[in-house]
Coordinates of C-alpha atoms and ligand atoms in Angstrom, one line a residue:
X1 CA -10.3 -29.6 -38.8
X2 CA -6.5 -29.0 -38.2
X3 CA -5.4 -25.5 -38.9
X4 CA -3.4 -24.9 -42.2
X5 CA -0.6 -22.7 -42.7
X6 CA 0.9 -21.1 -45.6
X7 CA 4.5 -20.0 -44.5
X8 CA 6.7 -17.3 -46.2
X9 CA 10.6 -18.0 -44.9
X10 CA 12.2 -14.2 -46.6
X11 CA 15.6 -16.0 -45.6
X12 CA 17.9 -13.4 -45.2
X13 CA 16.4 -11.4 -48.7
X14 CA 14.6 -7.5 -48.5
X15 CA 15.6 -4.7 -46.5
X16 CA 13.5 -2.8 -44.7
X17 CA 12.0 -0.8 -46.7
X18 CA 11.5 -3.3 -49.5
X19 CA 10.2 -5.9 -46.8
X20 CA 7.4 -3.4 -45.8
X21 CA 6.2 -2.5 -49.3
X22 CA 6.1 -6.5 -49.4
X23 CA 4.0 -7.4 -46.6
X24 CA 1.7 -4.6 -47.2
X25 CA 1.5 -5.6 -50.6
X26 CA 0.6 -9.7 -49.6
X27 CA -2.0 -8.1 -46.8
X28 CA -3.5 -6.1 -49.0
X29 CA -3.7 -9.0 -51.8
X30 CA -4.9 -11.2 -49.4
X31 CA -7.8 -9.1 -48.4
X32 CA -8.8 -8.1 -51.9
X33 CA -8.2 -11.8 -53.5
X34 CA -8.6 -14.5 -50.6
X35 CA -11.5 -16.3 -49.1
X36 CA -10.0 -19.7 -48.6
X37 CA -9.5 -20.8 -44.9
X38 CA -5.5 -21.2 -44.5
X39 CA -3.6 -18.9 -42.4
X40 CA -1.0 -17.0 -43.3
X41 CA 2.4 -16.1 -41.6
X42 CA 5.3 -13.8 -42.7
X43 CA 8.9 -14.7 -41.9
X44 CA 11.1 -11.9 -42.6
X45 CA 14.7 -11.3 -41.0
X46 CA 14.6 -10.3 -37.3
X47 CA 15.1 -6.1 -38.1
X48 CA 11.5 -6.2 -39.7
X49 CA 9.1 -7.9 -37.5
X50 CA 8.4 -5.5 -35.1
X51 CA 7.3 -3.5 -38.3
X52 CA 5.7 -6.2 -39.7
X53 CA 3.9 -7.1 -36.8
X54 CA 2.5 -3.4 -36.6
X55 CA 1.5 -3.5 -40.3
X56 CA -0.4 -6.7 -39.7
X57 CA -2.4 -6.3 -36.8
X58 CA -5.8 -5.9 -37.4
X59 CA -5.7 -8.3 -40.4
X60 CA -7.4 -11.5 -39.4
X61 CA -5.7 -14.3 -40.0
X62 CA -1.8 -12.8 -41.1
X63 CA 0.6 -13.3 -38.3
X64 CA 4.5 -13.3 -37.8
X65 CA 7.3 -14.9 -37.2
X66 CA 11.0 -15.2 -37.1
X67 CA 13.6 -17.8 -38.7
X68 CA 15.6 -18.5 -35.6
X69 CA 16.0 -18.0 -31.6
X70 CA 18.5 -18.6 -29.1
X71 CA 17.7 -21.5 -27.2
X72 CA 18.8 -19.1 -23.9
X73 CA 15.9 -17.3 -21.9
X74 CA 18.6 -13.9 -21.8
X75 CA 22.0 -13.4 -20.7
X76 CA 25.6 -12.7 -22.0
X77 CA 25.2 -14.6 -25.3
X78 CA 26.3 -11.9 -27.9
X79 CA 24.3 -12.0 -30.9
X80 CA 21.6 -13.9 -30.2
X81 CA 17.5 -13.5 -30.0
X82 CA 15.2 -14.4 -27.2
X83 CA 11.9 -15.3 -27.7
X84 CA 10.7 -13.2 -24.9
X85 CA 11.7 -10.4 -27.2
X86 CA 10.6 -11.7 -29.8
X87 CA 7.1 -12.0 -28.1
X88 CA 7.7 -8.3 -27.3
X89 CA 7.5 -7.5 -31.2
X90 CA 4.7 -9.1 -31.7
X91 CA 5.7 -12.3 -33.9
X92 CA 3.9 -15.7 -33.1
X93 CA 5.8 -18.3 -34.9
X94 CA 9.4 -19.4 -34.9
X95 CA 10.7 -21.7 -37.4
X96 CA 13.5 -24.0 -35.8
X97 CA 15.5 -26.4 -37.0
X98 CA 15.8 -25.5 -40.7
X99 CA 18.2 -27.5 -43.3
X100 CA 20.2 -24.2 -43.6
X101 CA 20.5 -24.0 -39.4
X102 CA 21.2 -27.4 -39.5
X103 CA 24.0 -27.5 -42.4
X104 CA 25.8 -24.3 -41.9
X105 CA 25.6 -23.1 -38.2
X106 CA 25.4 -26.6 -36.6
X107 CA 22.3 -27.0 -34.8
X108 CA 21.7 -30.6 -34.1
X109 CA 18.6 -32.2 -32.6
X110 CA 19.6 -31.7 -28.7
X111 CA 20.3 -27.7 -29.3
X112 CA 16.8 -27.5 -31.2
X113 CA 14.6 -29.3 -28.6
X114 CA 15.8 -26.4 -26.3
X115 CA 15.0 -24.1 -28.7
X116 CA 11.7 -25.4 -29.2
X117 CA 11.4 -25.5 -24.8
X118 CA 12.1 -21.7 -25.1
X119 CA 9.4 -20.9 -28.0
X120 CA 6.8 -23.1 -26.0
X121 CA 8.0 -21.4 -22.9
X122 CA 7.1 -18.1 -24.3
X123 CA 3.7 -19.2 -25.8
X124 CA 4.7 -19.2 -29.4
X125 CA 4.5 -21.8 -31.6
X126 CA 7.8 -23.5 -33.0
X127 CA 7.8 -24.2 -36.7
X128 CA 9.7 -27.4 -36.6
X129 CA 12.0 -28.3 -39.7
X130 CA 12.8 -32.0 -40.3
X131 CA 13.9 -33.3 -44.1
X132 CA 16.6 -36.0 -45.8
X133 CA 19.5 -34.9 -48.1
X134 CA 19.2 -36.7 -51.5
X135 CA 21.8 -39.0 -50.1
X136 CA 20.1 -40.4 -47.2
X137 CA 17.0 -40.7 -49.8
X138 CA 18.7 -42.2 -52.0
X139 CA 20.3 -44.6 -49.7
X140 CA 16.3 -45.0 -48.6
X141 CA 17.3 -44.2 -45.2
X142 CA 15.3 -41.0 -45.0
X143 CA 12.7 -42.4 -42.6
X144 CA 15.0 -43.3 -40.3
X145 CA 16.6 -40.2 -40.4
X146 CA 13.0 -38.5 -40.3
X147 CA 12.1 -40.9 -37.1
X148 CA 15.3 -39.3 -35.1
X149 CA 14.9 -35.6 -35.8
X150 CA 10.9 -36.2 -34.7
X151 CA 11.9 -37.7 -31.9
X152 CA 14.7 -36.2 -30.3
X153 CA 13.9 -32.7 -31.2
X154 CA 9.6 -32.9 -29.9
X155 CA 8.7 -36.0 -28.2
X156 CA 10.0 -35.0 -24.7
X157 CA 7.1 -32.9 -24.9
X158 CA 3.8 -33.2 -23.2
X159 CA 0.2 -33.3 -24.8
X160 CA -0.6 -29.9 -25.0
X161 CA 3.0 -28.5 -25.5
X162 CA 3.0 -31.1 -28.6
X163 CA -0.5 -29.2 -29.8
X164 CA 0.9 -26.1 -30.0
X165 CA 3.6 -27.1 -32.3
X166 CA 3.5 -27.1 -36.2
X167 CA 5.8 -29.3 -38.2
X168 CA 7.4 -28.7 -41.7
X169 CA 8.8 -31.9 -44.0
X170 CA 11.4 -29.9 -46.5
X171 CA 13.7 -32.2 -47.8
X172 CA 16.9 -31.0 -48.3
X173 CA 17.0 -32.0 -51.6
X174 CA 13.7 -29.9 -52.6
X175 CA 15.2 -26.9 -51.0
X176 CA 16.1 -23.4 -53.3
X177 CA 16.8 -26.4 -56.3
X178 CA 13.7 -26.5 -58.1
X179 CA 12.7 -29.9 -57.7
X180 CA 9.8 -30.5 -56.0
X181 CA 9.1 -33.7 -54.1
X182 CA 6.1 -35.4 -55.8
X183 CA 2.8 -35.2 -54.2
X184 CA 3.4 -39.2 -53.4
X185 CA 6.7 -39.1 -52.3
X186 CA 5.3 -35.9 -49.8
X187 CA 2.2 -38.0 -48.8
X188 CA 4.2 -40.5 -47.8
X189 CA 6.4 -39.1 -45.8
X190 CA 3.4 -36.7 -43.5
X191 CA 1.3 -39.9 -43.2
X192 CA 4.5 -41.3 -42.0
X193 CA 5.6 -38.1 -39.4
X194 CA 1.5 -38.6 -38.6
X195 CA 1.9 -42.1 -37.7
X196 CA 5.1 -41.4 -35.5
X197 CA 3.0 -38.5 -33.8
X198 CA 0.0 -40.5 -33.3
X199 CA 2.1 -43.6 -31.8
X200 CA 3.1 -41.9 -29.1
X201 CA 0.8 -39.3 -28.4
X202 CA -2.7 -41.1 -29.8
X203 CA -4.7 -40.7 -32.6
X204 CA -6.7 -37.7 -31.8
X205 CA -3.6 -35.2 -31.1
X206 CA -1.9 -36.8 -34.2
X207 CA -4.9 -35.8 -36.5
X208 CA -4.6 -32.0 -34.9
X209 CA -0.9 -31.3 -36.2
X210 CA -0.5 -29.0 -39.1
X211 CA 2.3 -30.7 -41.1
X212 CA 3.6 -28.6 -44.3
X213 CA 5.4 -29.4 -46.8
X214 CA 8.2 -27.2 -47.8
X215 CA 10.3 -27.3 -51.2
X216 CA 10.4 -25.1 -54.2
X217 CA 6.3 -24.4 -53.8
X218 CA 5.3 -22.6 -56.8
X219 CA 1.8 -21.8 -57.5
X220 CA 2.0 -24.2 -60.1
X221 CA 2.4 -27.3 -57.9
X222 CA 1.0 -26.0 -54.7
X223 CA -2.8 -27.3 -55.2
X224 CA -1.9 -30.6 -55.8
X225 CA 0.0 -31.1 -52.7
X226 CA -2.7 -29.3 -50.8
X227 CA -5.6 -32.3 -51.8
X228 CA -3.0 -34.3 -50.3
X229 CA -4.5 -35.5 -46.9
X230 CA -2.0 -35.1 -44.6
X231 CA -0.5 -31.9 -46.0
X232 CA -1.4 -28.9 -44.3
X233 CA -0.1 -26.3 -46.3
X234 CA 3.4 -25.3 -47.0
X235 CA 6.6 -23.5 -45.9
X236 CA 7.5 -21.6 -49.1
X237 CA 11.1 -20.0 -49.8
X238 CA 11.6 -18.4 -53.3
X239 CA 8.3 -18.0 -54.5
X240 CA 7.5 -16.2 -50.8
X241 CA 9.6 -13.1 -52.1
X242 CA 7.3 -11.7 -54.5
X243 CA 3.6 -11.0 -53.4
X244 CA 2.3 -12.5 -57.2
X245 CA 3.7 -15.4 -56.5
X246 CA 3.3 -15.8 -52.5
X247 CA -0.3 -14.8 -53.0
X248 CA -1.1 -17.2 -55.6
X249 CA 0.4 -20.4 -53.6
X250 CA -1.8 -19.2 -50.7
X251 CA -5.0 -19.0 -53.3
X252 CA -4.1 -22.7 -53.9
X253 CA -5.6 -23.7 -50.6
X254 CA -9.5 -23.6 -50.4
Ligands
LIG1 C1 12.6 -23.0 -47.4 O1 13.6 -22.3 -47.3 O2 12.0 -23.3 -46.4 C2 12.1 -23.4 -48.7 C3 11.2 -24.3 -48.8 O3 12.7 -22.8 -49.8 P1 12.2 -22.9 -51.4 O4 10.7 -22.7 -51.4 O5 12.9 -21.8 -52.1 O6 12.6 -24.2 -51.8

């Protein structure tokens, strides 16, 4: 059974104090409400996971993580985030290559396979964002375009460095907007990223990936997508910045 993983991304929402009384209040939610199987992680901005991380640690099956890293193990790069201190504070997950990275800081597929080297390289698990625009889908080039970011950002990876990895479909066009991408049109595109995975690295490591699917989640649509076969459980914006809501999304997975 591959593991599934229900996501909050805080984006850069909450201070600290309001980003505490929020993860206590999922944990404590989550204890009181939640027997399903998925696993949950909390992505808040960098100044609160070492908090986070405390608040979390004896509850099974809550971790963190952070929304970026510098691909750069340390050095003089002002501003940035290693993941060996970000190990240090205790989160487990990095998300890289998200649409927002990508469209307004840059990051193209070369700079994010080192970034995923440096979260492997620090035993964490990257969080691997890949998604069209609306204009790529509409020009039905989106597979092509999903075929490339696959490729160049993961498969220079061995086997078990490629286990360790989980992979999120958001398309761009699903993104903060509302509009959800249909439970077909999502399908579609994680049997596709499976097929990619399982061409290259065989069938049996393909079937292990945890691919979510991430786009204006709500609780609303989030069961439907979960009976989906190939998705895994989602990477949730918005609807991650309330506990109700958040809570309710991870309910939807049995
Ligand atoms: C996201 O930022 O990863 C995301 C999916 O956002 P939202 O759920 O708000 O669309």
């Amino acid at each position: 059974m591959r593991k599934k993983i229900i996501a909050g991304n805080w984006k850069m929402n909450k201070n600290f104090e309001e980003g505490l009384a929020l993860a206590s209040e999922v944990v404590n939610m989550v204890k009181d409400e939640y027997q399903g199987g998925a696993h949950v992680v909390l992505i808040p901005p960098f100044t609160h996971i070492a908090a986070i991380s405390k608040l979390i640690s004896d509850t099974q099956n809550v971790s963190s993580g952070a929304q970026n890293c510098s691909n750069h193990a340390s050095g003089a790069y002002t501003g940035e985030i290693s993941t060996e201190m970000l190990k240090s504070i205790g989160a487990t997950y990095v998300i890289i290559g998200h649409s927002e990275r990508r469209q307004y800081f840059g990051e193209h597929n070369d700079w994010l396979a080192q970034k995923v080297n440096a979260v492997l390289g620090s035993g964490l698990n990257p969080i691997y964002c890949c998604g069209e625009t609306l204009e790529e889908r509409e020009s039905n080039s989106h597979f092509s375009i999903l075929e490339t970011q696959i490729k160049d950002g993961l498969f220079h990876l061995d086997d078990n460095q490629m286990k360790q990895v989980v992979i999120a479909y958001e398309p761009v066009w699903a993104i903060g907007t509302g509009k959800t991408a249909s439970t077909a049109q999502a399908q579609e595109v994680h049997a596709f990223i499976r097929g990619l995975i399982s061409a290259k690295y065989g069938n049996e490591l393909a079937a292990q990936i945890t691919i979510q699917y991430g786009g204006s989640v709500k609780a609303e649509n989030a069961a439907e997508l979960f009976a989906a076969p190939d998705i895994d459980g989602a990477l949730v914006g918005g609807a991650a910045l309330q506990s109700r809501s958040f809570v309710d999304i991870i309910k939807a997975m049995p």
